[in-house]
């Protein structure tokens, strides 16, 4: 074993000479001088007690023994490179890339991640946020969260929570809202990631915005909820995002009416990816923690 370790350097040189077709090219591949290459070849020949190369004009040629050894060494180095690549991939695969909109990341995913790390400390989650709700392709991501009917050909989709829009505002502002029509008299906080949410809620309540309706556009639902807590207006958001804020009393739901659709928010992935550890661990955990919390 020790002899093999001591000969790995000269064997790598032999492999480079064979692959490169000569001493000069091998020196370039290994970033050493041609003299260093020749020295390593002579050292290997001395250790083995057999001639591996011979002079052939201005370069060298392999003997029969040298050719056989070079071919076997090349195969072994290829196997070693493959083993190293698998090991590196296994390490990289412990990182799970999830692509979501900011409101989902902050209001739904982050409060739950602590339990994942407590159970699976060797798994890393890389959460990337997107600027548009429809930016949900599985490009540079292992998982995405999509809103839809859950049917995407060739993909696995696990329901996280239903699509249900509710209103949220400060307790003080809620005292002015007694019926759906009262909403139009208040400032409406609009998420630019999902700007149609207000239209959906108003339509479900038999209302529509007019030119007199005041909207304040904000980057995402999280900012809308923060502005609502400060008393700046009414936000409309997914019920799943707001349960904790309702529980603490920081925000209240001024009206019981909600806008529901047949859609839901799904964890989407490729089937083979979702069935392979550690990705299957993440999927199983997310579904279990959702159920443990009673849904959203």
Short mmCIF file of C-alpha atoms in Angstrom, two decimals:
data_model
loop_
_atom_site.label_atom_id
_atom_site.label_comp_id
_atom_site.label_asym_id
_atom_site.label_seq_id
_atom_site.Cartn_x
_atom_site.Cartn_y
_atom_site.Cartn_z
CA UNK A 1 0.00 0.00 0.00
CA UNK A 2 2.79 2.42 0.89
CA UNK A 3 4.60 1.57 -2.36
CA UNK A 4 1.45 2.38 -4.34
CA UNK A 5 1.05 5.72 -2.59
CA UNK A 6 4.67 6.58 -3.33
CA UNK A 7 4.17 5.71 -6.99
CA UNK A 8 0.96 7.64 -7.57
CA UNK A 9 2.92 10.70 -8.71
CA UNK A 10 5.04 8.85 -11.30
CA UNK A 11 1.96 6.90 -12.44
CA UNK A 12 0.10 10.16 -13.01
CA UNK A 13 3.04 11.32 -15.13
CA UNK A 14 2.98 8.05 -17.09
CA UNK A 15 -0.75 8.52 -17.67
CA UNK A 16 -0.25 12.12 -18.84
CA UNK A 17 2.49 11.08 -21.30
CA UNK A 18 0.26 8.35 -22.70
CA UNK A 19 -2.81 10.61 -22.96
CA UNK A 20 -0.86 13.56 -24.31
CA UNK A 21 1.22 11.57 -26.76
CA UNK A 22 4.61 12.76 -25.57
CA UNK A 23 6.75 14.38 -22.91
CA UNK A 24 6.14 17.95 -24.06
CA UNK A 25 2.36 17.72 -24.01
CA UNK A 26 2.43 15.87 -20.67
CA UNK A 27 4.51 18.69 -19.19
CA UNK A 28 1.86 21.20 -20.32
CA UNK A 29 -0.96 19.13 -18.86
CA UNK A 30 0.81 18.77 -15.52
CA UNK A 31 2.23 22.33 -15.46
CA UNK A 32 5.80 21.08 -14.97
CA UNK A 33 8.95 21.06 -17.09
CA UNK A 34 9.73 18.30 -19.63
CA UNK A 35 12.78 17.47 -17.51
CA UNK A 36 10.55 16.79 -14.49
CA UNK A 37 8.41 14.45 -16.59
CA UNK A 38 11.44 12.50 -17.79
CA UNK A 39 12.76 12.29 -14.23
CA UNK A 40 9.49 10.78 -12.95
CA UNK A 41 9.46 8.22 -15.76
CA UNK A 42 13.02 7.13 -14.96
CA UNK A 43 12.12 6.92 -11.27
CA UNK A 44 9.15 4.64 -12.03
CA UNK A 45 11.27 2.43 -14.27
CA UNK A 46 13.89 2.16 -11.52
CA UNK A 47 11.28 1.25 -8.90
CA UNK A 48 9.72 -1.43 -11.11
CA UNK A 49 12.95 -2.71 -12.63
CA UNK A 50 11.56 -2.66 -16.17
CA UNK A 51 11.79 -0.36 -19.18
CA UNK A 52 8.56 1.48 -19.88
CA UNK A 53 9.61 3.91 -22.62
CA UNK A 54 12.42 4.24 -25.12
CA UNK A 55 13.84 7.04 -27.22
CA UNK A 56 12.01 7.63 -30.49
CA UNK A 57 13.48 10.51 -32.44
CA UNK A 58 13.01 13.72 -30.52
CA UNK A 59 10.43 12.17 -28.19
CA UNK A 60 9.75 8.79 -26.60
CA UNK A 61 7.65 5.71 -27.36
CA UNK A 62 6.14 3.15 -25.02
CA UNK A 63 7.36 -0.39 -24.70
CA UNK A 64 4.77 -3.18 -24.59
CA UNK A 65 4.96 -3.27 -20.80
CA UNK A 66 4.78 0.52 -20.65
CA UNK A 67 1.66 0.60 -22.84
CA UNK A 68 -0.11 -2.04 -20.75
CA UNK A 69 0.73 -0.23 -17.51
CA UNK A 70 -0.36 3.13 -18.93
CA UNK A 71 -3.72 1.72 -20.06
CA UNK A 72 -4.40 0.10 -16.69
CA UNK A 73 -3.29 3.24 -14.86
CA UNK A 74 -5.63 5.33 -17.03
CA UNK A 75 -8.55 3.07 -16.16
CA UNK A 76 -7.78 3.27 -12.46
CA UNK A 77 -7.44 7.06 -12.56
CA UNK A 78 -10.78 7.29 -14.39
CA UNK A 79 -12.38 5.18 -11.66
CA UNK A 80 -10.82 7.35 -8.98
CA UNK A 81 -12.03 10.54 -10.69
CA UNK A 82 -15.54 9.07 -10.90
CA UNK A 83 -15.45 8.13 -7.21
CA UNK A 84 -14.32 11.64 -6.28
CA UNK A 85 -17.08 13.15 -8.43
CA UNK A 86 -19.69 10.97 -6.74
CA UNK A 87 -18.40 11.97 -3.33
CA UNK A 88 -18.50 15.65 -4.28
CA UNK A 89 -22.00 15.29 -5.69
CA UNK A 90 -23.18 13.55 -2.53
CA UNK A 91 -21.93 16.50 -0.51
CA UNK A 92 -23.51 19.02 -2.88
CA UNK A 93 -26.78 17.13 -2.84
CA UNK A 94 -27.18 17.76 0.86
CA UNK A 95 -28.07 21.31 -0.14
CA UNK A 96 -31.68 21.62 -1.24
CA UNK A 97 -32.58 24.55 -3.47
CA UNK A 98 -36.09 25.92 -3.05
CA UNK A 99 -37.51 28.76 -5.17
CA UNK A 100 -40.47 30.71 -3.75
CA UNK A 101 -42.01 34.16 -3.59
CA UNK A 102 -40.84 36.30 -0.62
CA UNK A 103 -44.16 36.18 1.24
CA UNK A 104 -44.17 32.38 1.22
CA UNK A 105 -40.55 32.25 2.37
CA UNK A 106 -40.99 34.70 5.25
CA UNK A 107 -44.53 33.99 6.44
CA UNK A 108 -44.84 30.24 5.83
CA UNK A 109 -41.53 28.46 5.26
CA UNK A 110 -39.13 30.19 7.66
CA UNK A 111 -41.25 29.66 10.80
CA UNK A 112 -41.14 25.92 10.08
CA UNK A 113 -37.48 25.44 9.12
CA UNK A 114 -36.25 25.20 12.69
CA UNK A 115 -37.86 21.81 13.14
CA UNK A 116 -36.19 20.50 9.96
CA UNK A 117 -32.73 21.50 11.17
CA UNK A 118 -33.47 20.02 14.59
CA UNK A 119 -34.25 16.65 13.00
CA UNK A 120 -31.80 16.73 10.06
CA UNK A 121 -28.78 18.85 10.94
CA UNK A 122 -26.85 17.60 7.88
CA UNK A 123 -29.30 19.12 5.39
CA UNK A 124 -28.89 22.67 4.11
CA UNK A 125 -31.74 24.63 2.57
CA UNK A 126 -31.00 27.35 0.01
CA UNK A 127 -34.07 29.55 -0.35
CA UNK A 128 -34.19 31.74 -3.45
CA UNK A 129 -36.96 34.31 -3.80
CA UNK A 130 -38.42 35.44 -7.11
CA UNK A 131 -39.88 38.78 -8.12
CA UNK A 132 -42.89 37.35 -9.95
CA UNK A 133 -45.46 34.81 -8.81
CA UNK A 134 -45.30 33.06 -12.20
CA UNK A 135 -41.52 32.56 -12.04
CA UNK A 136 -41.87 28.98 -10.90
CA UNK A 137 -39.83 26.94 -13.39
CA UNK A 138 -37.53 24.24 -12.01
CA UNK A 139 -34.45 26.04 -13.33
CA UNK A 140 -31.58 26.02 -10.83
CA UNK A 141 -33.99 24.69 -8.20
CA UNK A 142 -34.91 21.32 -6.73
CA UNK A 143 -38.32 22.54 -5.59
CA UNK A 144 -40.62 25.42 -6.44
CA UNK A 145 -43.93 26.47 -4.91
CA UNK A 146 -46.68 26.99 -7.46
CA UNK A 147 -50.26 28.14 -7.23
CA UNK A 148 -52.54 26.07 -9.43
CA UNK A 149 -54.67 22.97 -9.67
CA UNK A 150 -51.79 20.62 -8.86
CA UNK A 151 -51.71 19.01 -12.30
CA UNK A 152 -48.45 19.65 -14.11
CA UNK A 153 -47.52 16.83 -16.52
CA UNK A 154 -44.29 15.07 -15.62
CA UNK A 155 -43.99 16.74 -12.22
CA UNK A 156 -44.86 15.79 -8.67
CA UNK A 157 -47.05 18.23 -6.73
CA UNK A 158 -47.79 18.08 -2.99
CA UNK A 159 -50.50 20.39 -1.63
CA UNK A 160 -49.30 22.74 1.10
CA UNK A 161 -52.40 24.89 1.60
CA UNK A 162 -55.52 25.98 -0.32
CA UNK A 163 -55.83 29.27 -2.17
CA UNK A 164 -57.88 31.44 0.22
CA UNK A 165 -57.60 35.22 0.36
CA UNK A 166 -58.49 37.10 3.55
CA UNK A 167 -58.35 40.72 4.63
CA UNK A 168 -56.03 41.95 7.37
CA UNK A 169 -55.68 45.31 9.07
CA UNK A 170 -54.91 46.92 12.40
CA UNK A 171 -57.47 46.59 15.22
CA UNK A 172 -58.10 50.34 15.10
CA UNK A 173 -58.86 50.40 11.39
CA UNK A 174 -61.11 47.32 11.68
CA UNK A 175 -63.54 49.36 13.78
CA UNK A 176 -64.42 51.34 10.63
CA UNK A 177 -65.13 48.27 8.49
CA UNK A 178 -68.55 46.69 9.10
CA UNK A 179 -69.50 45.44 5.65
CA UNK A 180 -67.77 44.70 2.35
CA UNK A 181 -68.65 48.09 0.83
CA UNK A 182 -66.73 49.83 3.62
CA UNK A 183 -63.48 48.36 2.27
CA UNK A 184 -63.63 50.62 -0.81
CA UNK A 185 -63.49 53.67 1.44
CA UNK A 186 -60.15 52.63 2.91
CA UNK A 187 -56.63 52.54 1.49
CA UNK A 188 -55.94 49.17 -0.11
CA UNK A 189 -52.40 47.80 0.16
CA UNK A 190 -51.52 45.99 -3.06
CA UNK A 191 -48.73 43.43 -3.51
CA UNK A 192 -46.94 43.94 -6.83
CA UNK A 193 -46.00 40.25 -6.94
CA UNK A 194 -49.69 39.28 -6.99
CA UNK A 195 -51.52 42.47 -8.04
CA UNK A 196 -54.75 40.64 -8.93
CA UNK A 197 -55.51 39.60 -5.34
CA UNK A 198 -57.63 42.67 -4.65
CA UNK A 199 -59.62 42.21 -7.86
CA UNK A 200 -60.29 38.61 -6.88
CA UNK A 201 -61.43 39.46 -3.36
CA UNK A 202 -63.63 42.37 -4.45
CA UNK A 203 -65.20 40.31 -7.25
CA UNK A 204 -66.00 37.49 -4.81
CA UNK A 205 -67.75 40.07 -2.60
CA UNK A 206 -69.73 41.48 -5.53
CA UNK A 207 -67.65 44.66 -5.67
CA UNK A 208 -65.17 46.34 -7.98
CA UNK A 209 -62.66 49.12 -7.59
CA UNK A 210 -63.38 52.53 -9.07
CA UNK A 211 -61.21 55.45 -10.07
CA UNK A 212 -61.70 56.81 -6.55
CA UNK A 213 -60.34 53.67 -4.87
CA UNK A 214 -56.95 54.36 -3.37
CA UNK A 215 -54.25 51.72 -3.76
CA UNK A 216 -50.75 51.77 -2.32
CA UNK A 217 -48.52 49.42 -4.35
CA UNK A 218 -45.88 47.59 -2.33
CA UNK A 219 -43.28 45.04 -3.39
CA UNK A 220 -44.83 41.97 -1.78
CA UNK A 221 -47.38 40.69 0.71
CA UNK A 222 -44.95 40.91 3.62
CA UNK A 223 -44.61 44.67 3.16
CA UNK A 224 -48.37 44.95 2.78
CA UNK A 225 -48.90 43.18 6.09
CA UNK A 226 -46.33 45.37 7.81
CA UNK A 227 -48.02 48.48 6.45
CA UNK A 228 -51.38 47.11 7.60
CA UNK A 229 -50.02 46.58 11.11
CA UNK A 230 -48.94 50.24 11.10
CA UNK A 231 -52.50 51.28 10.28
CA UNK A 232 -51.75 52.42 6.72
CA UNK A 233 -54.55 50.43 5.11
CA UNK A 234 -56.04 47.01 4.48
CA UNK A 235 -54.03 44.12 3.08
CA UNK A 236 -55.35 41.07 1.26
CA UNK A 237 -53.28 37.92 1.52
CA UNK A 238 -53.34 34.15 1.78
CA UNK A 239 -54.86 32.90 5.03
CA UNK A 240 -51.86 30.59 5.42
CA UNK A 241 -49.54 33.59 5.73
CA UNK A 242 -51.46 35.42 8.41
CA UNK A 243 -52.50 32.90 11.07
CA UNK A 244 -49.68 33.84 13.44
CA UNK A 245 -50.38 37.57 13.12
CA UNK A 246 -54.05 36.95 13.87
CA UNK A 247 -53.10 34.82 16.87
CA UNK A 248 -50.96 37.58 18.39
CA UNK A 249 -53.58 40.26 17.71
CA UNK A 250 -51.15 42.42 15.76
CA UNK A 251 -53.53 42.14 12.83
CA UNK A 252 -57.21 41.27 12.70
CA UNK A 253 -59.58 40.06 10.03
CA UNK A 254 -62.16 42.85 9.69
CA UNK A 255 -64.62 40.77 7.65
CA UNK A 256 -65.33 37.06 7.68
CA UNK A 257 -65.68 36.93 3.90
CA UNK A 258 -62.86 35.17 2.06
CA UNK A 259 -62.11 34.62 -1.63
CA UNK A 260 -61.56 30.95 -2.33
CA UNK A 261 -60.66 29.15 -5.52
CA UNK A 262 -60.19 25.52 -6.50
CA UNK A 263 -56.44 26.10 -6.66
CA UNK A 264 -53.83 25.61 -3.99
CA UNK A 265 -50.16 26.17 -3.27
CA UNK A 266 -48.09 23.13 -4.14
CA UNK A 267 -44.54 21.97 -3.56
CA UNK A 268 -43.46 20.99 -7.08
CA UNK A 269 -40.49 18.86 -8.11
CA UNK A 270 -39.37 16.25 -10.59
CA UNK A 271 -40.57 12.80 -9.46
CA UNK A 272 -37.12 11.19 -9.48
CA UNK A 273 -35.69 14.10 -7.49
CA UNK A 274 -38.43 14.01 -4.86
CA UNK A 275 -37.93 10.26 -4.34
CA UNK A 276 -34.18 10.52 -3.66
CA UNK A 277 -32.60 11.45 -0.34
CA UNK A 278 -32.14 14.08 0.97
CA UNK A 279 -34.89 15.57 -1.21
CA UNK A 280 -37.40 12.95 -0.10
CA UNK A 281 -36.53 13.84 3.49
CA UNK A 282 -37.39 17.48 2.81
CA UNK A 283 -40.69 16.58 1.11
CA UNK A 284 -41.75 14.18 3.85
CA UNK A 285 -40.83 16.69 6.54
CA UNK A 286 -42.70 19.56 4.92
CA UNK A 287 -45.86 17.51 4.50
CA UNK A 288 -45.66 16.19 8.06
CA UNK A 289 -45.06 19.60 9.63
CA UNK A 290 -47.93 21.05 7.62
CA UNK A 291 -50.24 18.33 8.90
CA UNK A 292 -48.92 18.71 12.45
CA UNK A 293 -49.92 22.38 12.37
CA UNK A 294 -53.35 21.47 11.09
CA UNK A 295 -52.85 22.63 7.51
CA UNK A 296 -51.89 26.23 6.81
#
